[in-house]
């Protein structure tokens, strides 16, 4: 076989012909030509190829049980958001990125509990419903919630400051599809910059900041699982999120409430902030 810069691509594509899994075969045979075209177009040098290998190796070495640098890389390249968008719901609440700080098992909490375990200065009550696209309340749905502190850090980033599980909770909706929890208004914050992804942002002159937000994963039987955020209206970086995840429909007002009776009922200091969101799930047969 006499391979050239052009014929190599066809040879590699052909090598996957006998792949048993048809979807894997399709993906590999589509991926290879794009990768090869890129190498040819930019005329990738050997030192650049070696630098790319070193970079990807460093990304993998930065991953651990609490940090997923490959997700972070996917985020800053816009791939996470693109994948979420093309796989998102046709109706219902829009999805957005998972992010690198989700944990497998958030602590189970009762509706109305606080996920703020360190006593933040800007209390907030978040209420919401999980609904089907026809407006039917979805009782017993799970709502997995996580957020950073009002100083802009997740619990896993500050193990000596925040107890594990701070800013996290797994809730179940009531008979009317409702859920509620107490928290603090999160801050905008920088994504981690102490690894290879941070070096990439520095080298390209990009800032690392995300606007303030709260993460949600809502799930119910016979419905598609939804991964989304609510973004704090007025937060810095709404127009330049480092991971390209902001959608207008997900921006929510965190309204100040000055009502001692409501504050007493929710178990927070007065005044406090209040936000609400409906998480609308498609039936799982849609799409």
XYZ file of N, CA and C in Angstrom:
861
model
N 0.858 -1.201 0.000
C 0.000 0.000 0.000
C 0.885 1.239 0.000
N 0.648 2.130 -0.958
C 1.438 3.352 -1.084
C 0.584 4.527 -0.626
N 0.656 4.846 0.670
C -0.216 5.872 1.237
C 0.349 7.261 1.003
N -0.541 8.182 0.702
C -0.190 9.595 0.548
C -1.032 10.404 1.530
N -0.816 11.724 1.528
C -1.604 12.578 2.426
C -3.082 12.552 2.088
N -3.419 12.149 0.865
C -4.827 12.063 0.471
C -5.373 10.650 0.653
N -4.622 9.636 0.220
C -5.154 8.273 0.258
C -5.219 7.686 1.664
N -4.450 8.248 2.595
C -4.478 7.749 3.980
C -5.885 7.824 4.568
N -6.591 8.906 4.265
C -7.937 9.085 4.828
C -8.861 7.946 4.415
N -8.876 7.621 3.150
C -9.746 6.550 2.670
C -9.367 5.212 3.294
N -8.074 5.002 3.484
C -7.623 3.741 4.080
C -8.092 3.610 5.525
N -8.022 4.708 6.278
C -8.466 4.666 7.679
C -9.983 4.471 7.748
N -10.708 5.190 6.914
C -12.164 5.026 6.889
C -12.518 3.578 6.566
N -11.856 3.004 5.597
C -12.110 1.629 5.199
C -11.814 0.652 6.330
N -10.846 0.984 7.183
C -10.461 0.075 8.270
C -11.571 -0.153 9.272
N -12.565 0.730 9.298
C -13.670 0.595 10.243
C -14.897 -0.087 9.635
N -14.776 -0.569 8.418
C -15.927 -1.137 7.710
C -16.566 -2.296 8.468
N -15.776 -3.115 9.117
C -16.303 -4.304 9.791
C -16.687 -4.050 11.254
N -16.752 -2.781 11.662
C -17.168 -2.460 13.030
C -18.590 -2.977 13.265
N -18.760 -3.790 14.297
C -20.052 -4.451 14.515
C -21.161 -3.464 14.875
N -20.839 -2.489 15.704
C -21.842 -1.514 16.127
C -22.017 -0.483 15.009
N -23.191 -0.413 14.391
C -23.361 0.489 13.239
C -23.213 1.961 13.601
N -23.636 2.328 14.813
C -23.497 3.742 15.205
C -22.024 4.091 15.427
N -21.269 3.193 16.049
C -19.843 3.435 16.233
C -19.153 3.533 14.877
N -19.529 2.652 13.950
C -18.943 2.701 12.606
C -19.248 4.034 11.929
N -20.491 4.484 12.040
C -20.873 5.758 11.428
C -20.065 6.912 12.003
N -19.949 6.955 13.327
C -19.247 8.067 13.969
C -17.776 8.091 13.567
N -17.120 6.944 13.597
C -15.696 6.903 13.265
C -15.456 7.239 11.797
N -16.306 6.736 10.925
C -16.098 6.993 9.505
C -16.447 8.428 9.110
N -17.227 9.128 9.927
C -17.466 10.556 9.720
C -16.381 11.405 10.375
N -15.902 10.957 11.531
C -14.914 11.729 12.281
C -13.575 11.805 11.561
N -13.102 10.681 11.080
C -11.753 10.617 10.494
C -11.556 11.622 9.358
N -12.460 11.711 8.367
C -12.236 12.696 7.298
C -12.159 14.135 7.807
N -12.983 14.474 8.804
C -12.935 15.829 9.357
C -11.585 16.096 10.025
N -11.104 15.129 10.811
C -9.807 15.294 11.465
C -8.682 15.407 10.441
N -8.715 14.561 9.448
C -7.659 14.592 8.428
C -7.719 15.888 7.620
N -8.932 16.353 7.297
C -9.062 17.617 6.564
C -8.492 18.775 7.376
N -8.730 18.745 8.683
C -8.181 19.790 9.547
C -6.659 19.790 9.505
N -6.056 18.607 9.648
C -4.592 18.502 9.632
C -4.025 19.027 8.319
N -4.677 18.668 7.221
C -4.214 19.138 5.922
C -4.407 20.644 5.772
N -5.555 21.150 6.231
C -5.863 22.570 6.029
C -4.887 23.474 6.760
N -4.579 23.142 8.019
C -3.667 24.006 8.789
C -2.213 23.577 8.620
N -1.973 22.480 7.889
C -0.639 21.927 7.699
C 0.048 21.751 9.059
N -0.591 20.952 9.886
C -0.126 20.743 11.254
C 1.321 20.253 11.259
N 2.166 20.924 12.044
C 3.572 20.523 12.143
C 3.724 19.441 13.204
N 4.836 18.737 13.166
C 5.075 17.703 14.174
C 5.175 18.288 15.578
N 5.871 19.424 15.794
C 5.864 20.011 17.143
C 4.459 20.378 17.617
N 3.607 20.851 16.696
C 2.234 21.182 17.074
C 1.449 19.920 17.421
N 1.659 18.857 16.662
C 1.013 17.581 16.970
C 1.450 17.087 18.343
N 2.751 17.196 18.646
C 3.252 16.769 19.956
C 2.661 17.629 21.067
N 2.541 18.939 20.820
C 1.939 19.831 21.817
C 0.482 19.455 22.071
N -0.240 19.081 21.017
C -1.641 18.670 21.176
C -1.733 17.399 22.017
N -0.849 16.431 21.762
C -0.840 15.205 22.552
C -0.536 15.517 24.011
N 0.445 16.380 24.247
C 0.796 16.760 25.623
C -0.374 17.458 26.311
N -1.076 18.310 25.557
C -2.223 19.027 26.122
C -3.323 18.055 26.532
N -3.683 17.135 25.657
C -4.738 16.174 25.975
C -4.321 15.249 27.118
N -3.046 14.900 27.166
C -2.548 14.096 28.285
C -2.718 14.856 29.591
N -2.372 16.148 29.580
C -2.508 16.974 30.787
C -3.966 17.120 31.194
N -4.877 17.221 30.215
C -6.310 17.293 30.528
C -6.743 16.041 31.273
N -6.340 14.881 30.770
C -6.698 13.627 31.441
C -6.102 13.527 32.830
N -4.872 13.959 32.985
C -4.209 13.870 34.290
C -4.835 14.807 35.316
N -5.522 15.848 34.865
C -6.169 16.792 35.779
C -7.518 16.278 36.285
N -8.053 15.250 35.657
C -9.352 14.720 36.061
C -9.215 13.882 37.328
N -10.189 14.016 38.217
C -10.266 13.168 39.404
C -11.726 13.023 39.798
N -11.979 12.507 40.987
C -13.362 12.257 41.404
C -14.184 13.538 41.512
N -13.526 14.688 41.705
C -14.233 15.946 41.897
C -14.050 16.940 40.755
N -13.263 16.592 39.775
C -12.918 17.542 38.711
C -12.880 16.812 37.378
N -13.640 17.300 36.405
C -13.674 16.682 35.092
C -13.167 17.692 34.062
N -11.852 17.660 33.834
C -11.232 18.641 32.946
C -11.659 18.437 31.492
N -11.994 17.202 31.099
C -12.452 16.991 29.730
C -13.819 17.642 29.496
N -14.705 17.589 30.498
C -15.975 18.307 30.369
C -15.710 19.800 30.267
N -14.754 20.299 31.068
C -14.414 21.719 31.022
C -13.889 22.097 29.643
N -13.051 21.263 29.054
C -12.543 21.520 27.707
C -13.695 21.525 26.698
N -14.574 20.541 26.795
C -15.740 20.496 25.923
C -16.593 21.757 26.091
N -16.713 22.227 27.338
C -17.508 23.426 27.617
C -16.929 24.656 26.926
N -15.628 24.898 27.101
C -15.047 26.144 26.586
C -14.912 26.128 25.069
N -14.986 24.958 24.454
C -14.982 24.869 22.994
C -16.399 24.918 22.413
N -17.400 25.015 23.283
C -18.777 25.098 22.832
C -19.378 23.774 22.418
N -18.635 22.677 22.593
C -19.144 21.372 22.173
C -20.244 20.896 23.104
N -20.064 21.115 24.408
C -21.098 20.707 25.370
C -22.430 21.364 25.037
N -22.377 22.674 24.787
C -23.616 23.393 24.520
C -24.217 22.972 23.189
N -23.375 22.717 22.194
C -23.887 22.256 20.900
C -24.564 20.900 21.044
N -23.941 19.981 21.777
C -24.534 18.655 21.975
C -25.851 18.756 22.733
N -25.883 19.609 23.763
C -27.125 19.799 24.514
C -28.220 20.356 23.616
N -27.859 21.310 22.763
C -28.861 21.973 21.933
C -29.452 21.029 20.900
N -28.605 20.245 20.218
C -29.142 19.363 19.182
C -29.875 18.168 19.770
N -29.620 17.875 21.051
C -30.320 16.766 21.710
C -31.404 17.241 22.673
N -31.623 18.554 22.721
C -32.569 19.111 23.674
C -34.011 18.826 23.315
N -34.897 19.215 24.210
C -36.325 19.000 24.014
C -36.846 19.876 22.883
N -37.817 19.339 22.159
C -38.488 20.132 21.137
C -39.503 21.078 21.767
N -40.004 20.697 22.918
C -40.932 21.543 23.673
C -40.490 21.502 25.134
N -41.075 22.347 25.947
C -40.698 22.349 27.358
C -39.502 23.228 27.631
N -38.945 23.082 28.816
C -37.828 23.911 29.264
C -36.576 23.604 28.453
N -35.848 24.651 28.080
C -34.613 24.452 27.332
C -33.533 23.868 28.243
N -32.674 23.076 27.639
C -31.569 22.476 28.388
C -30.329 23.340 28.263
N -29.346 23.054 29.119
C -28.032 23.674 28.996
C -27.006 22.735 29.619
N -25.774 23.180 29.744
C -24.664 22.270 30.034
C -24.720 21.688 31.447
N -24.150 20.508 31.591
C -24.031 19.867 32.902
C -22.984 20.563 33.752
N -21.859 20.910 33.147
C -20.762 21.529 33.895
C -19.910 20.483 34.586
N -18.729 20.885 35.094
C -17.767 19.927 35.643
C -17.952 19.595 37.112
N -18.944 20.201 37.808
C -19.024 20.033 39.253
C -20.248 19.250 39.728
N -20.930 18.570 38.817
C -22.014 17.705 39.261
C -21.436 16.488 39.970
N -22.125 16.040 41.030
C -21.730 14.813 41.719
C -22.820 13.779 41.510
N -22.448 12.520 41.648
C -23.390 11.440 41.333
C -24.571 11.423 42.282
N -24.324 11.681 43.557
C -25.401 11.548 44.553
C -25.471 12.796 45.429
N -26.397 13.697 45.102
C -26.650 14.834 45.977
C -27.386 14.352 47.224
N -27.193 15.019 48.368
C -27.900 14.595 49.578
C -29.408 14.760 49.447
N -30.153 13.749 49.880
C -31.620 13.822 49.847
C -32.098 14.871 50.850
N -33.031 15.708 50.410
C -33.567 16.746 51.285
C -35.084 16.814 51.130
N -35.726 17.347 52.168
C -37.173 17.550 52.133
C -37.475 18.907 51.521
N -38.653 19.006 50.881
C -39.057 20.297 50.350
C -39.037 21.359 51.437
N -38.453 22.515 51.102
C -38.327 23.606 52.047
C -37.022 23.616 52.806
N -36.242 22.526 52.729
C -34.940 22.480 53.396
C -33.985 23.491 52.781
N -32.936 23.786 53.533
C -31.885 24.663 53.031
C -30.737 23.840 52.466
N -30.191 24.291 51.331
C -28.963 23.696 50.820
C -27.752 24.542 51.190
N -27.997 25.658 51.876
C -26.915 26.519 52.357
C -26.528 26.079 53.753
N -25.405 25.407 53.877
C -24.971 24.854 55.159
C -23.989 25.753 55.889
N -23.658 26.921 55.295
C -22.636 27.772 55.902
C -23.153 29.166 56.252
N -24.458 29.397 56.066
C -25.047 30.649 56.529
C -24.643 31.856 55.722
N -24.999 31.862 54.440
C -24.669 32.993 53.579
C -25.445 34.244 53.941
N -24.963 35.387 53.428
C -25.525 36.682 53.803
C -26.678 37.123 52.917
N -26.919 36.432 51.802
C -27.948 36.859 50.864
C -28.942 35.722 50.663
N -29.849 35.496 51.649
C -30.739 34.328 51.585
C -31.713 34.407 50.423
N -32.100 33.227 49.996
C -32.974 33.130 48.829
C -33.880 31.925 48.985
N -35.099 32.048 48.515
C -36.036 30.935 48.462
C -36.345 30.652 46.999
N -36.117 29.419 46.586
C -36.394 29.007 45.209
C -37.575 28.046 45.237
N -38.571 28.340 44.444
C -39.738 27.458 44.319
C -39.918 27.092 42.855
N -40.586 25.980 42.626
C -40.801 25.586 41.246
C -41.761 24.435 41.133
N -42.041 24.073 39.891
C -42.889 22.932 39.590
C -42.222 22.105 38.499
N -42.481 20.816 38.516
C -42.111 19.949 37.406
C -43.404 19.538 36.724
N -43.488 19.823 35.430
C -44.724 19.640 34.671
C -44.460 18.864 33.395
N -45.478 18.203 32.877
C -45.436 17.689 31.526
C -45.729 18.803 30.549
N -45.496 18.558 29.270
C -45.725 19.603 28.276
C -47.200 19.968 28.134
N -48.084 19.108 28.627
C -49.513 19.434 28.614
C -49.948 20.149 29.876
N -48.987 20.508 30.738
C -49.300 21.217 31.967
C -49.605 20.334 33.151
N -49.574 19.020 32.977
C -49.868 18.098 34.069
C -48.746 18.127 35.102
N -49.053 18.344 36.381
C -48.013 18.285 37.412
C -47.443 16.875 37.515
N -46.144 16.767 37.651
C -45.488 15.464 37.748
C -45.103 15.218 39.201
N -45.962 14.515 39.905
C -45.720 14.204 41.314
C -44.599 13.176 41.440
N -43.787 13.331 42.482
C -42.724 12.376 42.744
C -41.530 12.484 41.818
N -41.466 13.536 40.998
C -40.291 13.759 40.155
C -39.098 14.115 41.036
N -37.914 13.785 40.576
C -36.709 14.168 41.310
C -36.140 15.448 40.712
N -35.654 16.308 41.589
C -35.023 17.561 41.180
C -33.672 17.637 41.880
N -32.617 17.414 41.117
C -31.248 17.466 41.620
C -30.741 18.891 41.427
N -30.279 19.510 42.510
C -29.910 20.924 42.503
C -28.465 21.062 42.974
N -27.707 21.921 42.311
C -26.385 22.266 42.839
C -25.982 23.657 42.376
N -25.196 24.330 43.208
C -24.788 25.692 42.921
C -23.523 26.028 43.703
N -22.893 27.132 43.307
C -21.743 27.620 44.059
C -22.228 28.474 45.227
N -21.312 28.823 46.101
C -21.610 29.706 47.226
C -21.730 31.146 46.743
N -22.082 32.042 47.651
C -22.165 33.447 47.268
C -20.791 34.057 47.029
N -19.733 33.283 47.342
C -18.367 33.714 47.044
C -17.843 33.108 45.744
N -18.667 32.272 45.078
C -18.290 31.766 43.780
C -17.511 30.467 43.770
N -17.674 29.628 44.815
C -16.966 28.353 44.869
C -17.938 27.219 45.166
N -17.696 26.062 44.538
C -18.444 24.851 44.864
C -17.793 24.153 46.051
N -18.587 23.311 46.714
C -18.082 22.633 47.912
C -16.794 21.865 47.653
N -16.716 21.184 46.503
C -15.536 20.363 46.218
C -14.300 21.204 45.953
N -14.482 22.501 45.701
C -13.333 23.379 45.511
C -12.780 23.898 46.830
N -13.574 23.840 47.889
C -13.160 24.377 49.194
C -13.437 23.362 50.300
N -12.803 22.207 50.261
C -13.105 21.181 51.268
C -12.785 21.611 52.694
N -11.917 22.607 52.860
C -11.581 23.086 54.203
C -12.494 24.214 54.661
N -13.359 24.689 53.757
C -14.250 25.809 54.069
C -15.709 25.375 54.051
N -16.091 24.620 53.034
C -17.475 24.189 52.884
C -17.607 22.697 53.183
N -18.623 22.310 53.945
C -18.870 20.876 54.128
C -19.339 20.259 52.819
N -18.966 19.014 52.591
C -19.393 18.320 51.390
C -20.917 18.270 51.348
N -21.490 18.645 50.246
C -22.946 18.705 50.117
C -23.497 20.106 50.246
N -22.638 21.079 50.589
C -23.127 22.451 50.620
C -23.509 22.891 49.207
N -24.672 23.524 49.105
C -25.146 23.975 47.803
C -25.737 22.873 46.947
N -26.043 21.721 47.558
C -26.565 20.589 46.794
C -27.783 20.000 47.492
N -28.666 19.435 46.701
C -29.821 18.755 47.283
C -30.584 17.971 46.239
N -31.149 16.864 46.663
C -32.019 16.061 45.802
C -33.422 16.118 46.391
N -34.344 16.717 45.660
C -35.705 16.939 46.128
C -36.688 16.095 45.331
N -37.858 15.870 45.926
C -38.941 15.154 45.263
C -40.166 16.061 45.243
N -40.817 16.127 44.108
C -41.983 16.998 44.010
C -43.173 16.415 44.762
N -44.048 17.305 45.219
C -45.240 16.871 45.938
C -46.345 16.503 44.938
N -47.549 16.306 45.448
C -48.665 15.862 44.602
C -49.007 16.871 43.507
N -48.654 18.134 43.719
C -48.903 19.171 42.726
C -47.685 19.455 41.857
N -46.676 18.588 41.942
C -45.470 18.780 41.143
C -44.556 19.872 41.650
N -44.765 20.302 42.893
C -44.006 21.435 43.418
C -42.778 20.989 44.209
N -41.763 21.859 44.187
C -40.582 21.690 45.031
C -40.163 23.070 45.531
N -39.391 23.096 46.602
C -38.924 24.365 47.167
C -37.686 24.108 47.998
N -36.798 25.079 48.017
C -35.633 24.983 48.898
C -35.119 26.379 49.228
N -34.402 26.429 50.330
C -33.736 27.663 50.743
C -32.268 27.591 50.353
N -31.709 28.742 50.014
C -30.317 28.779 49.600
C -29.794 30.205 49.740
N -28.724 30.510 49.049
C -28.238 31.874 48.921
C -28.176 32.203 47.432
N -28.224 33.476 47.112
C -28.065 33.877 45.721
C -26.626 33.565 45.317
N -26.437 32.734 44.283
C -25.069 32.394 43.887
C -24.374 33.579 43.232
N -23.059 33.487 43.164
C -22.253 34.528 42.537
C -21.827 34.089 41.140
N -21.495 35.074 40.301
C -20.722 34.727 39.109
C -19.353 34.233 39.583
N -18.680 33.465 38.739
C -17.414 32.885 39.190
C -16.567 32.462 37.996
N -15.271 32.294 38.187
C -14.429 31.780 37.111
C -14.426 30.259 37.113
N -14.462 29.668 35.921
C -14.221 28.235 35.849
C -12.779 27.984 36.271
N -12.435 26.766 36.680
C -11.073 26.515 37.157
C -10.024 26.846 36.092
N -9.020 27.591 36.503
C -7.976 28.014 35.570
C -6.603 27.458 35.945
N -6.576 26.518 36.891
C -5.295 25.976 37.356
C -4.858 24.754 36.567
N -5.518 24.473 35.452
C -5.185 23.307 34.635
C -4.962 23.694 33.193
N -4.861 22.718 32.326
C -4.589 23.001 30.914
C -5.672 23.816 30.229
N -6.933 23.667 30.626
C -7.990 24.479 30.007
C -7.805 25.947 30.367
N -7.412 26.218 31.603
C -7.124 27.590 32.004
C -5.982 28.183 31.194
N -4.961 27.382 30.929
C -3.839 27.856 30.116
C -4.283 28.157 28.691
N -5.222 27.341 28.188
C -5.753 27.594 26.850
C -6.486 28.934 26.799
N -7.307 29.209 27.814
C -8.016 30.492 27.849
C -7.040 31.653 27.923
N -6.002 31.517 28.743
C -5.003 32.575 28.872
C -4.297 32.816 27.540
N -3.942 31.733 26.865
C -3.216 31.861 25.601
C -4.059 32.503 24.512
N -5.378 32.380 24.625
C -6.272 32.919 23.599
C -6.939 34.232 24.010
N -6.569 34.759 25.174
C -7.100 36.040 25.619
C -8.558 36.013 26.014
N -9.051 34.835 26.414
C -10.448 34.715 26.817
C -10.576 34.752 28.335
N -11.660 35.372 28.827
C -11.901 35.375 30.268
C -12.532 34.042 30.689
N -12.424 33.671 31.977
C -12.929 32.372 32.424
C -14.277 32.429 33.139
N -14.978 33.551 33.094
C -16.113 33.737 33.995
C -17.428 33.186 33.454
N -18.239 32.692 34.411
C -19.605 32.284 34.161
C -20.545 33.206 34.937
N -21.710 33.545 34.366
C -22.696 34.309 35.127
C -23.279 33.461 36.255
N -23.845 34.115 37.245
C -24.433 33.415 38.390
C -25.592 32.536 37.937
N -25.658 31.313 38.503
C -26.698 30.378 38.078
C -26.874 29.277 39.113
N -27.984 28.571 39.007
C -28.257 27.362 39.790
C -28.532 26.238 38.802
N -27.914 25.077 39.035
C -28.096 23.911 38.175
C -29.303 23.077 38.617
N -29.957 22.436 37.635
C -31.057 21.514 37.905
C -30.960 20.308 36.975
N -31.253 19.138 37.512
C -31.584 17.970 36.695
C -32.939 17.479 37.187
N -33.922 17.506 36.310
C -35.275 17.057 36.670
C -35.572 15.763 35.929
N -36.120 14.786 36.654
C -36.418 13.479 36.055
C -37.741 12.963 36.576
N -38.495 12.334 35.688
C -39.782 11.730 36.052
C -40.016 10.536 35.142
N -40.697 9.505 35.650
C -40.992 8.331 34.810
C -41.729 8.726 33.537
N -41.357 8.064 32.443
C -41.989 8.245 31.137
C -41.748 9.621 30.537
N -40.760 10.348 31.065
C -40.417 11.662 30.539
C -38.914 11.759 30.338
N -38.508 12.637 29.423
C -37.091 12.861 29.179
C -36.472 13.617 30.350
N -35.303 13.205 30.764
C -34.584 13.899 31.826
C -34.058 15.224 31.296
N -34.202 16.264 32.091
C -33.817 17.621 31.703
C -32.635 18.094 32.542
N -31.576 18.567 31.879
C -30.444 19.208 32.536
C -30.470 20.675 32.151
N -30.563 21.560 33.145
C -30.705 22.979 32.823
C -30.167 23.843 33.965
N -30.254 25.163 33.795
C -29.905 26.153 34.827
C -31.064 27.139 34.951
N -31.013 27.932 36.014
C -31.585 29.274 35.958
C -30.435 30.240 36.205
N -30.399 31.286 35.372
C -29.380 32.317 35.488
C -29.960 33.518 36.218
N -29.142 34.151 37.047
C -29.588 35.297 37.825
C -29.627 36.528 36.929
N -30.817 37.084 36.740
C -30.960 38.275 35.901
C -30.056 39.388 36.424
N -29.391 40.065 35.509
C -28.507 41.158 35.883
C -27.102 40.739 36.257
N -26.837 39.434 36.264
C -25.494 38.973 36.621
C -24.482 39.398 35.561
N -23.261 39.713 35.981
C -22.209 39.925 34.976
C -21.996 38.664 34.147
N -21.557 38.852 32.926
C -21.152 37.775 32.001
C -22.326 37.007 31.383
N -23.543 37.517 31.524
C -24.650 36.859 30.824
C -24.437 36.876 29.312
N -23.756 37.909 28.820
C -23.536 38.023 27.380
C -22.205 37.434 26.926
N -21.430 36.869 27.861
C -20.122 36.327 27.460
C -19.726 35.141 28.333
N -20.693 34.277 28.605
C -20.442 33.084 29.409
C -19.288 32.284 28.808
N -18.314 31.933 29.635
C -17.125 31.230 29.148
C -17.447 29.881 28.526
N -18.626 29.313 28.857
C -18.977 27.997 28.303
C -20.197 28.076 27.377
N -20.588 29.309 26.987
C -21.610 29.525 25.950
C -22.966 28.915 26.301
N -23.340 28.926 27.584
C -24.501 28.156 28.024
C -25.762 28.980 28.270
N -25.703 30.311 28.141
C -26.857 31.136 28.490
C -27.917 31.077 27.384
N -29.170 30.855 27.802
C -30.322 30.981 26.922
C -31.295 31.955 27.577
N -31.871 32.825 26.777
C -32.719 33.884 27.334
C -33.853 33.325 28.171
N -34.400 32.193 27.749
C -35.548 31.627 28.467
C -35.188 31.155 29.866
N -33.882 31.011 30.147
C -33.446 30.495 31.445
C -33.009 31.597 32.410
N -33.097 32.846 31.985
C -32.747 33.958 32.871
C -33.951 34.271 33.765
N -33.718 34.290 35.070
C -34.816 34.461 36.030
C -34.547 35.644 36.954
N -35.600 36.323 37.308
C -35.494 37.413 38.289
C -35.386 36.828 39.689
N -34.430 37.308 40.439
C -34.303 36.994 41.861
C -34.784 38.242 42.597
N -36.079 38.245 42.894
C -36.762 39.429 43.389
C -36.586 39.577 44.898
N -36.346 40.807 45.350
C -36.247 41.029 46.790
C -37.645 41.076 47.405
N -37.809 40.340 48.489
C -39.075 40.290 49.219
C -38.834 40.863 50.616
N -39.585 41.899 50.960
C -39.488 42.506 52.293
C -40.813 42.253 53.003
N -40.910 41.098 53.621
C -42.154 40.664 54.243
C -41.815 39.730 55.401
N -41.826 40.231 56.615
C -41.434 39.409 57.764
C -42.244 38.130 57.904
N -43.533 38.173 57.553
C -44.366 36.984 57.682
C -43.926 35.907 56.688
N -43.672 36.306 55.438
C -43.180 35.335 54.461
C -41.807 34.801 54.861
N -40.957 35.673 55.348
C -39.625 35.242 55.777
C -39.734 34.222 56.902
N -40.642 34.473 57.862
C -40.831 33.533 58.965
C -41.339 32.198 58.458
N -42.271 32.252 57.507
C -42.847 31.026 56.976
C -41.804 30.175 56.245
N -40.888 30.839 55.564
C -39.848 30.107 54.829
C -38.617 29.793 55.686
N -38.537 30.430 56.866
C -37.397 30.174 57.736
C -36.128 30.877 57.294
N -36.273 32.108 56.765
C -35.118 32.884 56.339
C -35.168 34.263 56.983
N -34.034 34.962 56.931
C -33.986 36.330 57.429
C -34.706 37.259 56.452
N -35.323 38.282 56.985
C -35.991 39.286 56.166
C -35.078 40.504 56.011
N -34.996 41.116 54.819
C -35.591 40.711 53.553
C -34.815 39.550 52.921
N -35.415 38.943 51.888
C -34.758 37.823 51.216
C -35.080 37.888 49.728
N -34.374 37.098 48.954
C -34.617 37.035 47.514
C -35.507 35.819 47.232
N -36.256 35.920 46.146
C -37.155 34.842 45.755
C -37.058 34.627 44.251
N -36.998 33.358 43.842
C -36.973 33.011 42.418
C -37.855 31.794 42.207
N -38.396 31.677 41.009
C -39.280 30.563 40.701
C -39.003 30.064 39.293
N -39.159 28.756 39.101
C -38.943 28.163 37.788
C -39.880 26.980 37.594
N -40.431 26.855 36.397
C -41.146 25.643 36.002
C -40.220 24.818 35.130
N -40.057 23.545 35.479
C -39.235 22.612 34.707
C -40.206 21.719 33.940
N -40.300 21.936 32.638
C -41.298 21.253 31.815
C -40.601 20.147 31.021
N -41.070 18.905 31.213
C -40.429 17.725 30.626
C -41.279 17.146 29.499
N -40.618 16.769 28.422
C -41.299 16.101 27.321
C -41.526 14.622 27.659
N -42.565 14.017 27.073
C -42.670 12.553 27.137
C -41.446 11.916 26.511
N -41.028 10.768 27.018
C -39.760 10.197 26.550
C -39.845 9.594 25.156
N -41.023 9.530 24.557
C -41.115 9.018 23.185
C -40.958 10.103 22.152
N -40.906 11.391 22.593
C -40.766 12.486 21.643
C -39.338 12.513 21.123
N -39.143 12.759 19.856
C -37.813 12.814 19.245
C -37.192 11.460 19.163
